[in-house]
Structures are given as structure tokens and as C-alpha cells.
Amino acid sequence: MNWSSVEPCASVMQNMSSEISQPFDLIISGATIVAPHNREKGRWTVEVADVGISNKKIAAIGALNQSEAKSKIQARGLTLLPGAIDTQVHFRDPGFPEKEDLVSGSRAALMGGVTTFFDMPNTKPPTLTALDVADKVSRAQNKCWVNYAFYIGASPSNIDKLAELENHRNVCGVKIFMGSSTGNLIIGSDENLERVVSKLTRPFAVHAEDNPRLSERRRIVEQAPGQVEMHPDWRDVETALIATKKIVALAEKYSKHAHILHISTAEEIDFFRVHRNGHVTFEVTPQHLTLVAPECYAKLGTLAQMNPPIRDKRHYEAIWTAVRDGLATTIGSDHAPHTLAEKKQIYPKSPSGMPGVQTLLPVMLDHVHNNRLSLARLVELTSYNPAQLFRLNSKGSIQIGKDADFALVDLNAEKTITNSWIESRCKWTPFDGYKVHGWVVATIVGGHISMRDGEIIGSPMGSPALRT
Ligand code: DOR
């Protein structure tokens, strides 16, 4: 356990509600909680406290041993984190029920301590209109086990509507695919890209790979069937860097905010270091922080194939540096399930993407155990920062008045991730057989214990994750 970057400071109990005599719906007692004390000064409080929950909200933090509650969790020895907000999942609903749907994806999220997800628009049909969003909401309502919001895809067909669509209550933001990945949702020309950026007012998410370069270089892998280790040669560093530079230039020109997803190269990170001007933030994935080329391709074959690719140690180290020194803003799983039969096709016919929503916290908790980042920094990347960036003001931290969404974790548990544990429809994980220190033992959604000791309990409690 690494508490080194967590500065001891005044107790969170000073925040304790004065109305603690009421019977709470739930008390989680005796857990070590990780809560912001003075986040601007980089200070987090890590201490033992009880948390009282009423009406789906955090009502009190402090010593609640004299208080009544309808139910209690004895959590001594465990650590209470705000539920993770996974800002990048592909739950494939509608269109690809053999890979995933909103119910199976949300069950996987629940098992892994993710209490809110932002779903990507490359479904069938793609999410491009208010009607498409309404359809997704109706598929999620009363059926999702965790909270949800949906990205709107930027397409040549909806450019003039995007400014309105990005403010739809169930939309977390606009997603721009600069390079093609799974599906054919792509913004196309530079002219279209500029029109989109000029219209948006909220942070927008970007898949930054340069499509002309991808098309031009596709022959490299067409001529080498079966050689998935060439994936990072086809989708090379320049492919990512060209697109990243282009979108950052546009964000700067129009004073907008680009949030660039799954950053995979040391060169992009160097570039971000000199462009810290409020117009760009970026996300990294647990895969890029855990798997390394060429070993991952030798071991996992096409199961390690994703876009942008897993690269060699130099890039891995640069991404870790950005995690540790505060440059990276969020961690998202890029949960992108495909069936094993699809993945077993000969590369490059095999689709890119791997599931990750369920393994995000266990894999990252193991990195905490191995002193690669502090627990407070993990909470910042998976809960606090996503909530701030996407203005989910009621989520992202353990504070009075916030939504009662938590991941209760045992930092000392030693577990092995296995395919049989995976709730996702695709039933596999690149981390099958991976041993971790740190495990999510319960997930609480809106004050309701929805997963405990690996068992899903009750009925789905997910609700729309709305800006407040
Ligand atoms: O590898 C990927 N797969 N990267 C993406 O950005 C899309 C995803 C998918 O939808 O399969």
C-alpha cells in the first residue's frame, strides 16, 4: 500500500452533518475512506470513518456508532472509494447483442466497482440523433445495474445539430472518431472536423488516429497476415501524433476543450507537456499501463489487439510518468468486447478491442499495491477528475451531499482474475490468470448494496448520470 503522496491533514469529520440522529438508510462503518480535503493543494484525507446514507446521498461522515440505520455494513479493514466513473465503454447496444448489451455491460461494471459509465456511439445504428439517445435511455432505464450517460457521435450528417445534442440531458459529450476503428463512424475531412470543433461548447472526446495515414499503411499488415505484432507498425506513432496535433491546434484556435482518449505514445505526452493551456486533457487505459509489446502479442495474440495499439516499453514508461506526475486526467477502460470467434480470425481480419470495465479497478489497485501510483491518485483519475471534467457535480468523491455510489475494496486481498469471473457477454479478459493484490468486495449504487462478495443483489439501481 502506498500512502506516500497522501498528505495527512485535518479530519474529514469536521464535515460531519449535524443531523446525525436520523435513522439512516445505510451506514458503512469503520472503512478507511479516501476523500478530498483540499484537492487544489493536492491534499486528500485517508482515515477511518463511518459513512451514513439517506435518500441515495451521503448524509454524514464521522463516528456514527450511536446512530440507527435500516442496514449496516461492517467494513473495518476495508477501504471505501467513490465508485469509479468509466468514461469510455462500448456496450454495443443496439446492434451487437452477441458481444454485449447495456444489461450485461452494466453487470460487468458493477462487479468491478464501476458505478457510472459513459457509453460510446459506435453502435448499430450509431448514436447520432436525439431519437438514438432516447432509444438507448429506454434500453437502460430500470435495467442497468449502474448509472449511465451516452456520447453522441460526430458525423457529417449531424454537424449542425451537435451544439444542441451535446446539451441533451442524457449526453455526456460528443465523441469524434478521427481514425476508423470498429464500425464506420468517422468524421472524415479536415473541413468537417473544424466545423465540429468550432460548434462545441463542452469538452469533447476524441479518438486521435489519422485516417489517411491508416488507409495508406494498411497494406503493411495486409501483406503479413497473422502477424498481430505488426499492429503498432501499421497504426504507428506518427498516426497518433498527427491526429493529436491537429485536434489540439483546432481546440486552441477556437478556445475549446479536447479530451483525447487512450493515449498510447511517448511523443503525444511530450507534446501535451508544452500544451498545458486548458484546451486539452487526456485519458489513458489500464491496458496501456499493464501490457507491453512485443510480449503481449506473443502471449495473447489478437486478444491484445486494440486501437490505438499497445506499444513497447518506452511508451509504457512515458504513460506511467504522465499518470504519476499529474499530466493525465482520467483513466477509462475502453471496454470494447468482441466474441472469441471474431478475435480468432486471422489478423488483420480480427477486430480491435478488448473488454475492460470489470478489470479496471482490480488491475489498477494492483498497481497501487506495487507502488506505481498512490490510492489518492487512482481515485482522482477514476472518480474525481471524470466527475469534474464532465460536470457530474453530484459524483466523484466521498463528501456530504454527493451520490452514495461506492466501491468497497480490500487492498490486501490476493485474487486471480479469470475468464469465469467475467460478466461481460464476451466472457473473456486479456487478464485471465493475472494475479492481483486488491479486490472490489462490494459495490454500492445510489445507497443500495448491488454487489457483495461477487454476488449481484436485488434489482438494477442504475439511473441517468446527469449534470447538475
Ligand atoms: O480497439 C478499439 N476498439 N478501439 C476503439 O476505439 C474502438 C473499439 C471498438 O469499438 O471495438
XYZ file of C-alpha atoms and ligand atoms in Angstrom:
479
model
C 0.000 0.000 0.000
C 1.410 3.399 -0.866
C 0.148 6.338 1.100
C 3.220 8.391 0.376
C 1.562 11.044 -1.749
C -1.343 11.390 0.630
C -0.628 14.212 2.990
C -2.150 13.792 6.440
C -4.359 16.764 7.152
C -7.422 17.912 9.042
C -10.058 15.280 9.584
C -12.963 14.872 7.178
C -15.083 14.567 10.291
C -15.210 18.315 10.503
C -17.640 17.986 7.607
C -19.956 15.834 9.614
C -23.589 16.661 9.276
C -25.250 17.991 12.399
C -28.365 15.930 11.681
C -26.907 12.605 12.635
C -29.709 11.493 14.885
C -31.953 10.444 11.983
C -32.087 6.754 11.110
C -30.005 6.331 8.002
C -30.870 4.010 5.162
C -27.380 2.575 5.362
C -24.260 3.025 7.448
C -20.915 1.795 6.179
C -18.885 1.646 9.332
C -15.214 1.602 10.029
C -13.822 1.692 6.475
C -10.786 3.742 5.569
C -12.160 6.441 3.312
C -10.357 8.413 0.641
C -11.911 11.861 0.428
C -10.781 15.233 -0.888
C -9.759 17.646 1.824
C -8.118 20.382 -0.145
C -7.846 18.945 -3.599
C -6.490 22.183 -5.076
C -3.467 21.845 -2.835
C -3.211 18.166 -3.720
C -4.384 17.077 -0.289
C -6.560 14.064 0.294
C -7.749 12.698 3.563
C -7.308 8.993 4.193
C -8.765 7.942 7.516
C -11.183 5.628 9.225
C -14.746 6.970 9.444
C -18.361 5.845 9.211
C -20.490 6.985 6.295
C -24.262 7.481 6.719
C -26.518 7.376 3.682
C -30.049 8.747 3.375
C -32.165 9.095 0.235
C -29.361 7.852 -2.044
C -26.984 10.588 -0.832
C -24.099 10.777 1.593
C -25.706 12.341 4.681
C -22.946 12.112 7.272
C -19.300 11.207 7.644
C -17.854 10.641 11.079
C -18.389 8.491 14.166
C -21.880 7.079 13.715
C -21.769 4.205 16.174
C -24.691 5.709 18.126
C -26.839 6.150 15.003
C -29.623 3.947 13.743
C -29.785 2.603 10.201
C -32.021 0.253 8.242
C -28.919 -1.667 7.295
C -25.248 -1.570 8.172
C -22.064 -2.821 6.587
C -19.215 -3.574 8.938
C -16.245 -2.504 6.845
C -13.335 -2.441 9.286
C -10.118 -3.232 7.471
C -11.635 -2.303 4.099
C -11.248 0.857 2.038
C -14.157 2.891 0.714
C -13.638 4.637 -2.625
C -16.095 6.727 -4.601
C -17.465 4.415 -7.305
C -15.391 4.579 -10.463
C -16.731 6.550 -13.427
C -15.668 4.734 -16.589
C -15.691 7.397 -19.271
C -15.130 5.017 -22.159
C -17.137 1.840 -22.697
C -18.605 0.250 -25.832
C -21.686 -1.617 -24.614
C -22.754 -2.374 -28.246
C -26.453 -1.782 -27.620
C -28.241 -1.650 -30.022
C -26.705 -3.753 -32.704
C -24.302 -6.367 -31.367
C -26.001 -8.400 -28.612
C -23.599 -11.279 -29.188
C -20.766 -9.004 -27.943
C -22.555 -7.050 -25.171
C -25.648 -5.085 -24.290
C -26.429 -2.448 -21.693
C -27.547 -5.023 -19.134
C -24.573 -7.372 -19.449
C -22.142 -4.444 -19.684
C -23.599 -2.804 -16.589
C -23.353 -6.106 -14.660
C -19.677 -6.273 -15.584
C -19.257 -2.668 -14.394
C -20.974 -3.493 -11.104
C -18.734 -6.488 -10.444
C -15.692 -4.274 -10.896
C -16.738 -1.301 -8.730
C -17.629 0.972 -11.664
C -20.810 2.792 -10.661
C -21.187 5.061 -13.710
C -20.360 4.509 -17.377
C -20.269 6.683 -20.476
C -21.260 4.606 -23.475
C -19.708 5.109 -26.901
C -21.746 5.876 -30.026
C -20.369 3.287 -32.498
C -23.415 1.064 -32.105
C -25.782 -0.034 -34.894
C -27.326 2.368 -35.621
C -24.709 4.815 -34.384
C -25.864 7.348 -31.788
C -26.282 10.496 -33.869
C -29.674 11.982 -33.020
C -31.898 12.755 -30.023
C -34.012 9.747 -31.036
C -30.968 7.479 -30.930
C -30.229 8.741 -27.405
C -33.858 8.218 -26.340
C -33.655 4.654 -27.644
C -30.510 3.990 -25.587
C -32.106 5.541 -22.495
C -35.154 3.307 -22.860
C -32.858 0.263 -23.140
C -31.012 1.356 -19.979
C -33.937 2.514 -17.811
C -34.729 0.150 -14.927
C -32.370 -2.405 -16.475
C -28.884 -1.007 -15.941
C -27.158 -2.016 -12.745
C -25.070 1.165 -12.610
C -25.543 4.787 -13.685
C -25.293 5.767 -17.322
C -24.779 8.558 -19.853
C -24.268 8.398 -23.602
C -21.916 10.007 -26.086
C -23.258 11.489 -29.299
C -21.120 10.605 -32.301
C -19.894 13.383 -34.602
C -20.755 12.524 -38.198
C -21.012 14.559 -41.420
C -24.808 14.078 -41.075
C -25.271 15.802 -37.695
C -22.633 18.563 -37.562
C -25.195 21.350 -37.443
C -27.113 19.680 -34.614
C -24.161 18.892 -32.355
C -24.258 22.114 -30.337
C -27.806 21.243 -29.315
C -27.215 17.497 -28.925
C -24.235 17.869 -26.623
C -26.551 19.555 -24.115
C -29.127 16.756 -24.143
C -29.642 15.704 -20.505
C -28.541 12.113 -21.089
C -25.499 13.004 -23.177
C -22.077 13.166 -21.540
C -20.476 14.763 -24.583
C -19.596 14.469 -28.265
C -17.238 11.737 -29.440
C -15.130 12.347 -32.533
C -13.510 9.429 -34.340
C -10.680 10.944 -36.423
C -9.485 7.470 -37.441
C -11.624 4.463 -38.180
C -11.765 1.695 -35.637
C -14.724 -0.667 -35.064
C -17.711 0.394 -37.206
C -17.764 3.206 -39.742
C -18.401 6.211 -37.531
C -15.824 8.735 -38.641
C -15.793 12.487 -39.101
C -13.989 12.350 -42.452
C -12.459 15.529 -43.823
C -10.437 18.193 -42.010
C -13.139 20.638 -43.004
C -15.786 18.599 -41.168
C -13.504 18.290 -38.170
C -13.022 22.051 -37.989
C -16.763 22.676 -38.305
C -17.450 20.290 -35.431
C -14.847 21.796 -33.121
C -15.990 25.340 -33.859
C -19.549 24.488 -32.742
C -18.997 22.673 -29.479
C -19.049 24.315 -26.085
C -18.402 21.373 -23.753
C -15.340 19.099 -23.520
C -15.438 16.579 -26.360
C -13.815 13.137 -26.512
C -11.521 12.226 -29.382
C -10.125 9.041 -30.911
C -6.982 10.569 -32.402
C -5.551 8.479 -35.232
C -5.005 9.980 -38.676
C -7.292 8.215 -41.138
C -5.436 8.958 -44.411
C -2.246 7.529 -42.889
C -4.131 4.472 -41.602
C -5.513 3.754 -45.097
C -2.148 4.310 -46.750
C -0.336 1.959 -44.354
C -2.959 -0.798 -44.163
C -1.010 -2.714 -46.874
C 1.787 -3.326 -44.329
C -0.455 -5.721 -42.420
C -2.456 -6.944 -45.421
C 0.852 -8.326 -46.702
C 1.628 -10.029 -43.391
C -1.476 -11.985 -42.421
C -1.411 -13.419 -38.925
C 1.272 -11.050 -37.651
C -0.589 -9.118 -34.998
C 2.724 -7.904 -33.535
C 2.784 -5.560 -36.559
C -0.330 -3.750 -35.318
C 1.806 -0.916 -33.801
C 3.718 -0.630 -37.117
C 0.555 -0.131 -39.127
C -1.020 2.249 -36.588
C 2.326 3.848 -35.800
C 3.400 6.739 -33.570
C 3.019 9.284 -36.392
C -0.562 8.126 -36.989
C -1.457 9.070 -33.424
C 0.716 12.180 -33.243
C -0.570 13.763 -36.481
C -4.157 13.464 -35.295
C -3.412 14.664 -31.769
C -1.562 17.740 -33.033
C -4.390 18.516 -35.433
C -7.160 18.342 -32.836
C -5.165 20.316 -30.264
C -4.485 23.053 -32.850
C -8.219 23.309 -33.525
C -9.122 23.304 -29.829
C -6.623 26.140 -29.314
C -7.786 28.074 -32.356
C -11.431 28.037 -31.213
C -10.774 28.050 -27.461
C -12.410 24.661 -26.966
C -11.620 21.647 -24.804
C -10.471 18.381 -26.417
C -10.237 15.323 -24.160
C -8.109 12.812 -26.058
C -8.737 9.176 -25.254
C -6.431 6.152 -24.878
C -3.129 7.965 -25.303
C -0.525 5.452 -26.409
C 2.696 7.259 -27.349
C 5.561 9.000 -25.558
C 5.581 11.594 -28.344
C 1.993 12.693 -27.671
C 2.812 13.002 -23.977
C 5.853 15.205 -24.767
C 3.542 17.304 -26.920
C 0.977 17.680 -24.104
C 3.722 18.881 -21.756
C 4.120 22.000 -23.863
C 0.392 22.453 -24.478
C -0.871 22.736 -20.917
C -3.135 25.638 -21.687
C -6.589 24.443 -20.717
C -7.597 23.307 -24.199
C -6.538 19.717 -23.934
C -6.716 16.918 -21.386
C -6.203 13.221 -21.952
C -7.151 9.749 -20.825
C -5.108 6.581 -20.504
C -6.234 2.960 -20.221
C -5.285 0.182 -17.783
C -4.259 -1.901 -20.830
C -1.610 0.613 -21.925
C -0.430 0.755 -18.296
C -0.165 -3.019 -17.912
C 0.532 -4.758 -21.225
C 3.738 -4.190 -23.195
C 4.717 -5.034 -26.792
C 6.031 -7.308 -28.191
C 5.421 -9.661 -25.231
C 1.654 -9.018 -25.125
C 1.247 -10.097 -28.764
C 3.368 -13.211 -28.228
C 1.271 -14.167 -25.204
C -2.219 -13.014 -26.156
C -2.173 -12.808 -29.965
C -5.146 -10.856 -31.299
C -6.649 -10.607 -27.792
C -4.102 -7.820 -27.261
C -5.162 -6.034 -30.444
C -6.739 -2.655 -29.807
C -6.734 0.840 -31.301
C -4.543 2.715 -30.713
C -2.202 -0.220 -30.170
C -0.332 -1.464 -27.141
C 3.263 -0.368 -27.800
C 6.729 -1.039 -26.403
C 8.269 -0.263 -23.028
C 9.333 3.280 -23.943
C 5.723 4.333 -24.457
C 4.539 2.375 -21.421
C 7.051 4.241 -19.228
C 6.018 7.629 -20.638
C 2.352 6.919 -19.943
C 3.211 5.918 -16.372
C 5.166 9.121 -15.898
C 2.109 11.091 -17.022
C -0.047 9.179 -14.539
C 2.338 9.805 -11.675
C 3.157 13.444 -12.315
C -0.439 14.601 -12.754
C -0.427 15.202 -16.515
C -3.024 12.512 -17.311
C -6.560 13.477 -16.283
C -8.644 10.305 -16.449
C -8.394 6.532 -16.721
C -11.068 4.887 -18.882
C -11.268 1.201 -19.727
C -12.095 1.454 -23.448
C -14.165 -1.652 -22.758
C -14.568 -2.948 -26.321
C -15.847 -6.529 -26.310
C -15.782 -8.835 -29.326
C -16.580 -12.545 -29.348
C -13.719 -15.022 -29.151
C -14.726 -16.367 -32.578
C -14.297 -12.864 -34.041
C -10.972 -12.362 -32.279
C -9.723 -15.713 -33.555
C -9.911 -14.590 -37.177
C -6.547 -14.196 -38.845
C -5.062 -10.730 -38.203
C -5.843 -8.132 -39.618
C -9.368 -9.518 -40.108
C -9.647 -9.830 -36.316
C -11.421 -6.812 -34.774
C -9.627 -4.423 -32.429
C -10.698 -4.062 -28.827
C -10.839 -5.928 -25.550
C -13.182 -5.891 -22.560
C -12.018 -3.893 -19.535
C -14.795 -2.344 -17.457
C -14.748 -5.170 -14.886
C -10.965 -5.319 -14.551
C -10.255 -1.561 -14.439
C -10.182 -1.268 -10.630
C -8.619 -4.663 -9.776
C -5.786 -4.088 -12.256
C -5.206 -0.520 -11.072
C -5.444 -1.490 -7.372
C -2.682 -3.982 -8.046
C -0.603 -1.131 -9.467
C -1.308 0.785 -6.226
C -0.109 -2.236 -4.263
C 3.088 -2.237 -6.326
C 3.675 1.472 -5.561
C 3.178 2.591 -9.146
C 0.639 5.208 -8.059
C -0.992 6.243 -4.812
C -4.533 5.320 -3.914
C -5.473 9.008 -3.841
C -4.149 9.489 -7.382
C -6.166 6.480 -8.518
C -9.328 7.988 -7.032
C -8.535 11.251 -8.771
C -8.140 9.531 -12.158
C -11.128 7.199 -11.920
C -13.685 9.229 -9.956
C -12.868 12.823 -9.046
C -11.493 14.067 -12.359
C -14.102 12.416 -14.614
C -16.857 13.999 -12.483
C -15.184 17.435 -12.657
C -14.436 17.256 -16.367
C -17.929 16.157 -17.395
C -19.655 18.239 -14.711
C -21.294 15.420 -12.795
C -21.256 17.574 -9.712
C -23.056 15.059 -7.534
C -20.493 12.339 -8.169
C -16.797 11.577 -7.928
C -15.947 11.965 -4.253
C -16.944 10.993 -0.748
C -18.433 14.202 0.606
C -21.700 15.103 2.249
C -24.436 15.688 -0.317
C -22.826 13.580 -3.045
C -24.476 10.490 -4.532
C -23.952 7.335 -2.488
C -22.023 5.402 -5.165
C -19.061 3.455 -3.785
C -16.583 0.696 -4.417
C -15.660 -1.035 -1.160
C -12.263 -2.625 -1.652
C -9.987 -4.990 0.191
C -6.496 -3.728 -0.563
C -4.949 -6.858 0.930
C -6.979 -9.457 -0.928
C -4.917 -11.627 -3.257
C -7.016 -12.826 -6.166
C -6.632 -14.172 -9.661
C -8.667 -12.630 -12.467
C -10.256 -15.400 -14.550
C -12.498 -15.638 -17.596
C -15.114 -17.417 -15.468
C -15.477 -14.288 -13.292
C -16.276 -12.087 -16.305
C -19.923 -10.903 -16.505
C -19.487 -9.349 -19.910
C -21.270 -11.228 -22.701
C -17.948 -11.955 -24.392
C -16.758 -13.984 -21.364
C -13.049 -13.343 -21.731
C -10.450 -10.910 -20.499
C -6.845 -10.260 -21.573
C -6.073 -10.530 -17.840
C -7.199 -14.166 -17.478
C -4.810 -15.762 -14.958
C -3.450 -12.360 -13.811
C -2.823 -12.237 -10.061
C -3.805 -9.032 -8.275
C -3.487 -7.537 -4.815
C -6.671 -5.533 -4.238
C -10.251 -6.513 -4.981
C -13.695 -4.909 -5.022
C -15.725 -6.706 -2.353
C -18.907 -4.639 -2.636
C -20.391 -2.066 -4.991
C -22.988 0.394 -3.738
C -25.156 2.219 -6.265
C -27.405 5.043 -5.026
C -27.060 3.786 -1.455
C -28.055 0.241 -2.401
C -25.673 -2.713 -1.989
C -25.883 -4.126 -5.501
C -22.846 -6.413 -5.414
C -21.340 -8.137 -2.422
C -18.615 -10.790 -2.447
C -19.053 -11.372 -6.148
C -22.815 -11.772 -5.989
C -25.203 -9.399 -7.729
C -28.035 -8.496 -5.370
C -31.596 -7.183 -5.761
C -32.766 -5.279 -8.796
C -30.943 -2.851 -11.114
C -30.397 0.515 -9.406
C -28.686 2.455 -12.206
C -30.080 5.876 -13.052
C -29.134 8.629 -15.512
C -25.856 10.375 -14.630
C -26.961 13.972 -15.099
C -25.074 17.255 -15.000
C -26.155 19.406 -12.076
O -9.723 -1.061 -30.149
C -10.728 -0.360 -30.181
N -11.950 -0.907 -30.298
N -10.609 0.971 -30.114
C -11.667 1.772 -30.295
O -11.518 2.959 -30.179
C -12.969 1.207 -30.684
C -13.119 -0.121 -30.112
C -14.347 -0.871 -30.551
O -15.423 -0.274 -30.606
O -14.238 -2.075 -30.793
